[in-house]
PDB file of C-alpha atoms and ligand atoms in Angstrom:
ATOM      1  CA  GLU A 252      32.433 130.596-229.641  1.00  0.00           C
ATOM      2  CA  ARG A 253      33.408 127.843-232.414  1.00  0.00           C
ATOM      3  CA  LYS A 254      32.881 130.380-234.982  1.00  0.00           C
ATOM      4  CA  GLN A 255      35.830 132.760-233.294  1.00  0.00           C
ATOM      5  CA  ILE A 256      37.946 129.607-232.812  1.00  0.00           C
ATOM      6  CA  ARG A 257      37.442 128.909-236.574  1.00  0.00           C
ATOM      7  CA  ARG A 258      38.419 132.355-237.227  1.00  0.00           C
ATOM      8  CA  ASP A 259      41.559 132.063-235.176  1.00  0.00           C
ATOM      9  CA  MET A 260      42.411 128.787-236.616  1.00  0.00           C
ATOM     10  CA  ALA A 261      42.303 130.035-240.348  1.00  0.00           C
ATOM     11  CA  ILE A 262      45.129 132.423-239.782  1.00  0.00           C
ATOM     12  CA  TYR A 263      47.147 129.408-238.860  1.00  0.00           C
ATOM     13  CA  ARG A 264      46.340 127.308-241.645  1.00  0.00           C
ATOM     14  CA  PRO A 265      48.648 126.401-244.625  1.00  0.00           C
ATOM     15  CA  GLN A 266      47.279 126.662-248.011  1.00  0.00           C
ATOM     16  CA  ARG A 267      46.380 123.123-248.901  1.00  0.00           C
ATOM     17  CA  HIS A 268      44.815 121.217-251.786  1.00  0.00           C
ATOM     18  CA  PRO A 269      40.992 120.399-250.906  1.00  0.00           C
ATOM     19  CA  LEU A 270      40.700 116.843-249.701  1.00  0.00           C
ATOM     20  CA  PRO A 271      39.996 115.093-252.782  1.00  0.00           C
ATOM     21  CA  LEU A 272      43.222 115.987-254.282  1.00  0.00           C
ATOM     22  CA  VAL A 273      45.317 114.787-251.176  1.00  0.00           C
ATOM     23  CA  SER A 274      47.576 111.789-252.073  1.00  0.00           C
ATOM     24  CA  GLN A 275      49.094 111.327-248.777  1.00  0.00           C
ATOM     25  CA  MET A 276      47.466 111.577-245.284  1.00  0.00           C
ATOM     26  CA  LEU A 277      49.547 112.181-241.654  1.00  0.00           C
ATOM     27  CA  VAL A 278      47.012 111.132-238.965  1.00  0.00           C
ATOM     28  CA  SER A 279      48.468 111.915-235.467  1.00  0.00           C
ATOM     29  CA  ASP A 280      47.089 111.183-231.808  1.00  0.00           C
ATOM     30  CA  ILE A 281      46.809 114.439-229.990  1.00  0.00           C
ATOM     31  CA  ASP A 282      47.826 113.886-226.196  1.00  0.00           C
ATOM     32  CA  ASN A 283      51.088 112.754-225.696  1.00  0.00           C
ATOM     33  CA  THR A 284      51.974 112.119-229.038  1.00  0.00           C
ATOM     34  CA  LEU A 285      51.453 115.788-231.251  1.00  0.00           C
ATOM     35  CA  LEU A 286      51.434 117.699-227.963  1.00  0.00           C
ATOM     36  CA  GLY A 287      53.118 117.471-224.930  1.00  0.00           C
ATOM     37  CA  ASP A 288      56.849 119.097-226.040  1.00  0.00           C
ATOM     38  CA  ARG A 289      56.482 122.557-227.173  1.00  0.00           C
ATOM     39  CA  ALA A 290      60.065 122.646-228.878  1.00  0.00           C
ATOM     40  CA  ALA A 291      59.316 119.355-230.497  1.00  0.00           C
ATOM     41  CA  LEU A 292      56.010 120.646-231.864  1.00  0.00           C
ATOM     42  CA  ARG A 293      57.943 123.483-233.288  1.00  0.00           C
ATOM     43  CA  ARG A 294      60.173 121.299-235.122  1.00  0.00           C
ATOM     44  CA  PHE A 295      57.225 119.024-236.264  1.00  0.00           C
ATOM     45  CA  LEU A 296      54.954 122.010-237.348  1.00  0.00           C
ATOM     46  CA  ALA A 297      58.030 123.112-239.554  1.00  0.00           C
ATOM     47  CA  THR A 298      58.639 119.921-241.296  1.00  0.00           C
ATOM     48  CA  LEU A 299      54.980 119.535-242.132  1.00  0.00           C
ATOM     49  CA  ARG A 300      55.474 123.067-243.513  1.00  0.00           C
ATOM     50  CA  ALA A 301      57.904 121.992-245.857  1.00  0.00           C
ATOM     51  CA  THR A 302      55.837 118.925-247.242  1.00  0.00           C
ATOM     52  CA  PRO A 303      54.299 119.102-250.320  1.00  0.00           C
ATOM     53  CA  SER A 304      50.658 120.428-250.512  1.00  0.00           C
ATOM     54  CA  ASN A 305      49.220 117.300-251.501  1.00  0.00           C
ATOM     55  CA  LEU A 306      49.930 115.963-248.035  1.00  0.00           C
ATOM     56  CA  GLY A 307      47.068 116.249-245.823  1.00  0.00           C
ATOM     57  CA  PHE A 308      47.226 116.545-242.293  1.00  0.00           C
ATOM     58  CA  GLY A 309      44.682 115.072-239.830  1.00  0.00           C
ATOM     59  CA  ILE A 310      44.384 114.300-236.044  1.00  0.00           C
ATOM     60  CA  ALA A 311      42.801 111.400-234.332  1.00  0.00           C
ATOM     61  CA  THR A 312      41.750 111.861-230.665  1.00  0.00           C
ATOM     62  CA  GLY A 313      39.720 110.536-228.017  1.00  0.00           C
ATOM     63  CA  ARG A 314      38.597 114.308-227.210  1.00  0.00           C
ATOM     64  CA  THR A 315      35.536 115.616-228.341  1.00  0.00           C
ATOM     65  CA  LEU A 316      35.693 118.165-231.289  1.00  0.00           C
ATOM     66  CA  GLU A 317      35.302 121.084-228.832  1.00  0.00           C
ATOM     67  CA  SER A 318      38.215 120.170-226.718  1.00  0.00           C
ATOM     68  CA  THR A 319      40.130 119.386-230.011  1.00  0.00           C
ATOM     69  CA  LEU A 320      39.856 122.920-231.024  1.00  0.00           C
ATOM     70  CA  LYS A 321      40.402 124.519-227.800  1.00  0.00           C
ATOM     71  CA  ILE A 322      43.924 122.452-227.487  1.00  0.00           C
ATOM     72  CA  LEU A 323      45.111 122.816-230.817  1.00  0.00           C
ATOM     73  CA  LYS A 324      44.438 126.473-230.349  1.00  0.00           C
ATOM     74  CA  GLU A 325      46.326 126.510-227.272  1.00  0.00           C
ATOM     75  CA  TRP A 326      49.439 124.717-228.420  1.00  0.00           C
ATOM     76  CA  GLY A 327      49.469 126.953-231.852  1.00  0.00           C
ATOM     77  CA  VAL A 328      48.598 123.986-234.287  1.00  0.00           C
ATOM     78  CA  PRO A 329      47.049 124.639-237.553  1.00  0.00           C
ATOM     79  CA  LEU A 330      43.663 123.622-238.221  1.00  0.00           C
ATOM     80  CA  PRO A 331      43.949 119.936-239.520  1.00  0.00           C
ATOM     81  CA  ASP A 332      42.279 118.816-242.736  1.00  0.00           C
ATOM     82  CA  VAL A 333      40.453 116.119-240.913  1.00  0.00           C
ATOM     83  CA  LEU A 334      39.450 115.733-237.252  1.00  0.00           C
ATOM     84  CA  ILE A 335      38.583 112.429-236.244  1.00  0.00           C
ATOM     85  CA  THR A 336      37.325 112.973-232.925  1.00  0.00           C
ATOM     86  CA  ALA A 337      35.585 110.863-229.664  1.00  0.00           C
ATOM     87  CA  VAL A 338      37.783 107.961-230.231  1.00  0.00           C
ATOM     88  CA  GLY A 339      36.868 107.662-234.141  1.00  0.00           C
ATOM     89  CA  SER A 340      33.456 107.927-233.797  1.00  0.00           C
ATOM     90  CA  GLU A 341      32.900 111.351-235.301  1.00  0.00           C
ATOM     91  CA  ILE A 342      34.596 112.761-238.521  1.00  0.00           C
ATOM     92  CA  ASN A 343      34.953 116.483-239.457  1.00  0.00           C
ATOM     93  CA  TYR A 344      36.222 118.051-242.538  1.00  0.00           C
ATOM     94  CA  GLY A 345      38.312 121.552-243.188  1.00  0.00           C
ATOM     95  CA  LEU A 346      37.622 124.947-241.918  1.00  0.00           C
ATOM     96  CA  GLU A 347      33.814 124.504-242.022  1.00  0.00           C
ATOM     97  CA  LEU A 348      34.169 121.389-239.716  1.00  0.00           C
ATOM     98  CA  ARG A 349      31.693 119.912-241.869  1.00  0.00           C
ATOM     99  CA  PRO A 350      30.587 116.726-240.101  1.00  0.00           C
ATOM    100  CA  ASP A 351      30.730 113.128-242.071  1.00  0.00           C
ATOM    101  CA  ILE A 352      27.116 112.116-241.919  1.00  0.00           C
ATOM    102  CA  ARG A 353      27.518 108.983-243.897  1.00  0.00           C
ATOM    103  CA  TRP A 354      30.114 107.788-241.300  1.00  0.00           C
ATOM    104  CA  GLN A 355      27.780 108.444-238.404  1.00  0.00           C
ATOM    105  CA  ASN A 356      24.997 106.555-240.380  1.00  0.00           C
ATOM    106  CA  LEU A 357      27.589 103.579-241.122  1.00  0.00           C
ATOM    107  CA  ILE A 358      28.781 103.220-237.370  1.00  0.00           C
ATOM    108  CA  LYS A 359      24.953 103.284-235.745  1.00  0.00           C
ATOM    109  CA  TYR A 360      24.497  99.621-236.859  1.00  0.00           C
ATOM    110  CA  SER A 361      23.423  97.734-233.788  1.00  0.00           C
ATOM    111  CA  TRP A 362      24.342 100.337-231.240  1.00  0.00           C
ATOM    112  CA  ARG A 363      22.117 100.296-227.953  1.00  0.00           C
ATOM    113  CA  ARG A 364      24.281 102.935-225.918  1.00  0.00           C
ATOM    114  CA  ASP A 365      21.772 102.992-222.743  1.00  0.00           C
ATOM    115  CA  ALA A 366      21.337  99.079-223.114  1.00  0.00           C
ATOM    116  CA  VAL A 367      25.180  98.855-222.616  1.00  0.00           C
ATOM    117  CA  GLU A 368      25.268 101.627-220.025  1.00  0.00           C
ATOM    118  CA  GLU A 369      22.898  99.870-217.735  1.00  0.00           C
ATOM    119  CA  ALA A 370      24.551  96.232-218.475  1.00  0.00           C
ATOM    120  CA  LEU A 371      27.954  98.037-217.051  1.00  0.00           C
ATOM    121  CA  ARG A 372      26.066  99.869-214.109  1.00  0.00           C
ATOM    122  CA  GLU A 373      27.066  97.120-211.728  1.00  0.00           C
ATOM    123  CA  VAL A 374      30.748  96.680-212.772  1.00  0.00           C
ATOM    124  CA  PRO A 375      33.040  97.440-210.226  1.00  0.00           C
ATOM    125  CA  GLY A 376      35.917  99.689-210.951  1.00  0.00           C
ATOM    126  CA  LEU A 377      34.193 101.769-213.690  1.00  0.00           C
ATOM    127  CA  ILE A 378      33.285 105.395-213.175  1.00  0.00           C
ATOM    128  CA  LEU A 379      31.213 107.356-215.583  1.00  0.00           C
ATOM    129  CA  GLN A 380      33.204 110.337-217.066  1.00  0.00           C
ATOM    130  CA  SER A 381      31.656 113.631-216.827  1.00  0.00           C
ATOM    131  CA  PRO A 382      28.771 114.521-219.209  1.00  0.00           C
ATOM    132  CA  GLU A 383      30.886 116.369-221.916  1.00  0.00           C
ATOM    133  CA  ASN A 384      33.018 113.458-222.768  1.00  0.00           C
ATOM    134  CA  GLN A 385      29.894 111.487-223.393  1.00  0.00           C
ATOM    135  CA  ARG A 386      28.808 111.592-227.117  1.00  0.00           C
ATOM    136  CA  GLU A 387      26.275 109.811-228.951  1.00  0.00           C
ATOM    137  CA  PHE A 388      28.529 106.995-230.151  1.00  0.00           C
ATOM    138  CA  LYS A 389      30.816 107.058-227.350  1.00  0.00           C
ATOM    139  CA  LEU A 390      30.279 105.953-223.709  1.00  0.00           C
ATOM    140  CA  SER A 391      33.440 106.564-221.298  1.00  0.00           C
ATOM    141  CA  TYR A 392      34.521 105.555-218.206  1.00  0.00           C
ATOM    142  CA  ASN A 393      37.482 106.255-215.807  1.00  0.00           C
ATOM    143  CA  VAL A 394      38.678 103.336-214.454  1.00  0.00           C
ATOM    144  CA  ASP A 395      40.115 102.032-211.032  1.00  0.00           C
ATOM    145  CA  PRO A 396      42.620  99.172-212.326  1.00  0.00           C
ATOM    146  CA  GLU A 397      42.903  97.516-208.984  1.00  0.00           C
ATOM    147  CA  ALA A 398      38.787  97.395-208.821  1.00  0.00           C
ATOM    148  CA  LEU A 399      38.256  96.698-212.544  1.00  0.00           C
ATOM    149  CA  PRO A 400      37.469  93.048-213.859  1.00  0.00           C
ATOM    150  CA  PRO A 401      39.639  92.088-216.886  1.00  0.00           C
ATOM    151  CA  ILE A 402      38.351  93.569-219.963  1.00  0.00           C
ATOM    152  CA  SER A 403      37.848  90.254-221.547  1.00  0.00           C
ATOM    153  CA  LYS A 404      34.960  89.574-218.492  1.00  0.00           C
ATOM    154  CA  ILE A 405      33.530  92.851-219.556  1.00  0.00           C
ATOM    155  CA  ARG A 406      33.346  91.993-223.167  1.00  0.00           C
ATOM    156  CA  ALA A 407      31.667  88.498-222.284  1.00  0.00           C
ATOM    157  CA  LEU A 408      29.107  90.135-220.279  1.00  0.00           C
ATOM    158  CA  LEU A 409      28.140  92.370-222.808  1.00  0.00           C
ATOM    159  CA  ARG A 410      27.917  89.401-225.356  1.00  0.00           C
ATOM    160  CA  GLU A 411      25.789  87.475-222.912  1.00  0.00           C
ATOM    161  CA  GLN A 412      23.108  90.209-223.328  1.00  0.00           C
ATOM    162  CA  LYS A 413      23.468  90.463-226.734  1.00  0.00           C
ATOM    163  CA  LEU A 414      24.928  93.805-227.058  1.00  0.00           C
ATOM    164  CA  SER A 415      27.617  94.439-229.530  1.00  0.00           C
ATOM    165  CA  ALA A 416      30.523  97.162-228.722  1.00  0.00           C
ATOM    166  CA  ASN A 417      34.065  97.752-229.375  1.00  0.00           C
ATOM    167  CA  LEU A 418      35.569  98.425-225.885  1.00  0.00           C
ATOM    168  CA  ILE A 419      39.103 100.312-226.056  1.00  0.00           C
ATOM    169  CA  TYR A 420      41.278 100.497-222.920  1.00  0.00           C
ATOM    170  CA  SER A 421      43.907 103.049-222.332  1.00  0.00           C
ATOM    171  CA  ARG A 422      46.521 103.821-219.953  1.00  0.00           C
ATOM    172  CA  GLN A 423      44.938 101.908-217.386  1.00  0.00           C
ATOM    173  CA  ALA A 424      42.810 104.920-216.926  1.00  0.00           C
ATOM    174  CA  TYR A 425      40.082 105.068-219.363  1.00  0.00           C
ATOM    175  CA  LEU A 426      37.589 102.545-221.157  1.00  0.00           C
ATOM    176  CA  ASP A 427      35.858 103.750-223.987  1.00  0.00           C
ATOM    177  CA  ILE A 428      32.588 101.849-225.242  1.00  0.00           C
ATOM    178  CA  LEU A 429      31.823 102.500-229.001  1.00  0.00           C
ATOM    179  CA  PRO A 430      29.597 100.837-231.758  1.00  0.00           C
ATOM    180  CA  LEU A 431      31.310  97.705-233.159  1.00  0.00           C
ATOM    181  CA  ARG A 432      32.306  99.640-236.469  1.00  0.00           C
ATOM    182  CA  ALA A 433      33.724 102.797-234.531  1.00  0.00           C
ATOM    183  CA  SER A 434      37.680 103.462-233.624  1.00  0.00           C
ATOM    184  CA  LYS A 435      40.391 105.673-234.827  1.00  0.00           C
ATOM    185  CA  GLY A 436      41.263 102.722-237.330  1.00  0.00           C
ATOM    186  CA  ARG A 437      38.173 102.062-238.806  1.00  0.00           C
ATOM    187  CA  ALA A 438      37.676 105.941-239.504  1.00  0.00           C
ATOM    188  CA  ILE A 439      40.955 105.916-241.019  1.00  0.00           C
ATOM    189  CA  ARG A 440      40.166 103.040-243.172  1.00  0.00           C
ATOM    190  CA  TYR A 441      36.927 104.674-244.277  1.00  0.00           C
ATOM    191  CA  LEU A 442      38.471 107.610-245.450  1.00  0.00           C
ATOM    192  CA  ALA A 443      41.061 105.544-247.542  1.00  0.00           C
ATOM    193  CA  TYR A 444      38.539 103.919-249.014  1.00  0.00           C
ATOM    194  CA  LYS A 445      36.240 106.975-249.829  1.00  0.00           C
ATOM    195  CA  TRP A 446      39.282 108.947-251.181  1.00  0.00           C
ATOM    196  CA  GLY A 447      40.627 105.923-253.335  1.00  0.00           C
ATOM    197  CA  LEU A 448      43.861 106.051-251.597  1.00  0.00           C
ATOM    198  CA  PRO A 449      45.924 103.143-250.443  1.00  0.00           C
ATOM    199  CA  LEU A 450      46.123 102.415-246.721  1.00  0.00           C
ATOM    200  CA  ARG A 451      50.267 102.934-247.169  1.00  0.00           C
ATOM    201  CA  ALA A 452      49.377 106.618-248.281  1.00  0.00           C
ATOM    202  CA  PHE A 453      48.363 106.647-244.565  1.00  0.00           C
ATOM    203  CA  LEU A 454      51.234 107.609-241.891  1.00  0.00           C
ATOM    204  CA  VAL A 455      49.472 107.338-238.457  1.00  0.00           C
ATOM    205  CA  ALA A 456      50.953 108.195-234.963  1.00  0.00           C
ATOM    206  CA  GLY A 457      49.814 107.363-231.283  1.00  0.00           C
ATOM    207  CA  ASP A 458      51.323 106.792-227.997  1.00  0.00           C
ATOM    208  CA  SER A 459      48.632 104.775-226.090  1.00  0.00           C
ATOM    209  CA  GLY A 460      45.820 101.976-226.029  1.00  0.00           C
ATOM    210  CA  ASN A 461      43.185 103.902-227.988  1.00  0.00           C
ATOM    211  CA  ASP A 462      46.042 104.217-230.931  1.00  0.00           C
ATOM    212  CA  HIS A 463      46.405 100.453-230.844  1.00  0.00           C
ATOM    213  CA  GLU A 464      43.849  99.430-233.341  1.00  0.00           C
ATOM    214  CA  MET A 465      44.980 102.238-235.829  1.00  0.00           C
ATOM    215  CA  LEU A 466      48.609 101.156-235.465  1.00  0.00           C
ATOM    216  CA  ILE A 467      48.203  97.523-236.547  1.00  0.00           C
ATOM    217  CA  GLY A 468      46.254  98.324-239.823  1.00  0.00           C
ATOM    218  CA  ASP A 469      48.078  98.621-243.316  1.00  0.00           C
ATOM    219  CA  THR A 470      49.021 102.033-242.683  1.00  0.00           C
ATOM    220  CA  LEU A 471      52.534 103.402-241.891  1.00  0.00           C
ATOM    221  CA  GLY A 472      52.704 103.127-237.738  1.00  0.00           C
ATOM    222  CA  VAL A 473      54.795 105.466-235.997  1.00  0.00           C
ATOM    223  CA  VAL A 474      54.788 104.707-231.932  1.00  0.00           C
ATOM    224  CA  VAL A 475      56.556 107.629-230.140  1.00  0.00           C
ATOM    225  CA  ALA A 476      59.110 106.867-227.435  1.00  0.00           C
ATOM    226  CA  ASN A 477      57.235 108.038-224.537  1.00  0.00           C
ATOM    227  CA  HIS A 478      54.517 105.520-224.998  1.00  0.00           C
ATOM    228  CA  SER A 479      52.551 103.757-222.596  1.00  0.00           C
ATOM    229  CA  PRO A 480      53.150  99.982-221.692  1.00  0.00           C
ATOM    230  CA  GLU A 481      50.089  98.751-223.619  1.00  0.00           C
ATOM    231  CA  LEU A 482      52.020  99.645-226.957  1.00  0.00           C
ATOM    232  CA  ALA A 483      54.916  97.713-226.077  1.00  0.00           C
ATOM    233  CA  SER A 484      53.542  94.436-227.738  1.00  0.00           C
ATOM    234  CA  LEU A 485      53.587  96.066-231.322  1.00  0.00           C
ATOM    235  CA  ARG A 486      57.175  96.178-231.054  1.00  0.00           C
ATOM    236  CA  GLY A 487      58.672  93.792-233.878  1.00  0.00           C
ATOM    237  CA  ASP A 488      55.842  94.658-236.162  1.00  0.00           C
ATOM    238  CA  GLU A 489      57.671  95.592-239.578  1.00  0.00           C
ATOM    239  CA  GLN A 490      54.928  98.393-240.494  1.00  0.00           C
ATOM    240  CA  ILE A 491      55.208  99.911-236.972  1.00  0.00           C
ATOM    241  CA  TYR A 492      58.222 102.116-236.492  1.00  0.00           C
ATOM    242  CA  PHE A 493      59.316 102.856-232.847  1.00  0.00           C
ATOM    243  CA  ALA A 494      60.809 106.058-232.791  1.00  0.00           C
ATOM    244  CA  ASN A 495      63.681 106.930-230.314  1.00  0.00           C
ATOM    245  CA  ALA A 496      62.240 110.485-230.028  1.00  0.00           C
ATOM    246  CA  ARG A 497      59.750 111.643-227.696  1.00  0.00           C
ATOM    247  CA  TYR A 498      56.310 113.470-228.499  1.00  0.00           C
ATOM    248  CA  ALA A 499      56.131 115.157-231.778  1.00  0.00           C
ATOM    249  CA  ASP A 500      59.979 114.590-232.356  1.00  0.00           C
ATOM    250  CA  GLY A 501      58.891 111.109-232.641  1.00  0.00           C
ATOM    251  CA  ILE A 502      56.417 111.720-235.348  1.00  0.00           C
ATOM    252  CA  THR A 503      59.080 113.920-237.466  1.00  0.00           C
ATOM    253  CA  GLU A 504      61.392 110.842-236.823  1.00  0.00           C
ATOM    254  CA  GLY A 505      58.994 108.540-238.108  1.00  0.00           C
ATOM    255  CA  MET A 506      58.235 110.542-241.265  1.00  0.00           C
ATOM    256  CA  ALA A 507      61.731 110.430-241.805  1.00  0.00           C
ATOM    257  CA  HIS A 508      62.029 106.865-241.356  1.00  0.00           C
ATOM    258  CA  TYR A 509      59.407 106.396-244.161  1.00  0.00           C
ATOM    259  CA  ALA A 510      60.294 109.042-246.023  1.00  0.00           C
ATOM    260  CA  PHE A 511      57.074 110.278-246.170  1.00  0.00           C
ATOM    261  CA  GLY A 512      56.054 113.835-247.351  1.00  0.00           C
ATOM    262  CA  ILE A 513      59.482 113.961-249.330  1.00  0.00           C
ATOM    263  CA  SER A 514      58.067 112.712-252.402  1.00  0.00           C
ATOM    264  CA  THR A 515      54.314 111.958-253.340  1.00  0.00           C
ATOM    265  CA  LEU A 516      54.922 109.841-256.315  1.00  0.00           C
TER     266      LEU A 516
HETATM  267  C1  GLC B 802      40.556 111.574-223.834  1.00  0.00           C
HETATM  268  C2  GLC B 802      39.053 111.450-223.615  1.00  0.00           C
HETATM  269  C3  GLC B 802      38.260 110.627-222.950  1.00  0.00           C
HETATM  270  C4  GLC B 802      38.759 109.275-223.256  1.00  0.00           C
HETATM  271  C5  GLC B 802      40.315 109.165-223.308  1.00  0.00           C
HETATM  272  C6  GLC B 802      40.835 107.813-223.662  1.00  0.00           C
HETATM  273  O1  GLC B 802      41.041 111.773-222.765  1.00  0.00           O
HETATM  274  O2  GLC B 802      38.458 112.953-223.265  1.00  0.00           O
HETATM  275  O3  GLC B 802      36.864 110.764-223.045  1.00  0.00           O
HETATM  276  O4  GLC B 802      38.218 108.184-222.421  1.00  0.00           O
HETATM  277  O5  GLC B 802      40.601 110.152-224.465  1.00  0.00           O
HETATM  278  O6  GLC B 802      40.203 107.626-225.222  1.00  0.00           O
HETATM  279 MG1   MG B 803      47.462 109.820-226.731  1.00  0.00          MG
END
């Protein structure tokens, strides 16, 4: 099935330079940022097509690779040059969807998934997500916000047991537990380092909690108008632009704000 998806996607894909030659990268979250409004998406894709070919396009999402490919296809989005999936714990490149094994080796440091799961078993308000959302480097729960203790308490509980992890709370609905070194933001910083690009060559766009940490880095940030409340505290940060437009129109507005993709000098 994956092969078929790849073949289908190839049709949409604009001709762009191979990754080492990109000099700017646009990285967007999927749900409620890139996707959510079809007309806005069409306008965004038209803008993207008009950018120079040395501007790369990537997504950073909480979804798995399979579910990412499926939803992008459903919405008619060309296959991105880079796919950062499972909240930054996996990176795949190009038409071949080549996995970055080095990234996996970097983040596996002090990750004890089973022990973390065990330690959280008694925490009220945490409901394990379905098996297809569980990954080697991502342990995900649905959350009952009424019953859930403060996230700081959950962090403390893991610390007491000498378990290191990165806790990411989104939309008062999801809690993702990742290795300490994994997140969307860290994956982006890794790419910048790998390609020798400054962080300001990256424009990142998002709407919710799992985007928080990638937005506060030294990249150019864009928050779409339909963002969830947990991003409101970022307002006022000069490297984070709050768009007036919703969904993909917000990304397009952010690109114009930074004059991103207009000149790639
Ligand atoms: C996506 C993923 C889910 C994750 C959530 C927040 O919905 O499918 O596993 O918890 O994003 O990152
Ligand atoms: Mg989102």
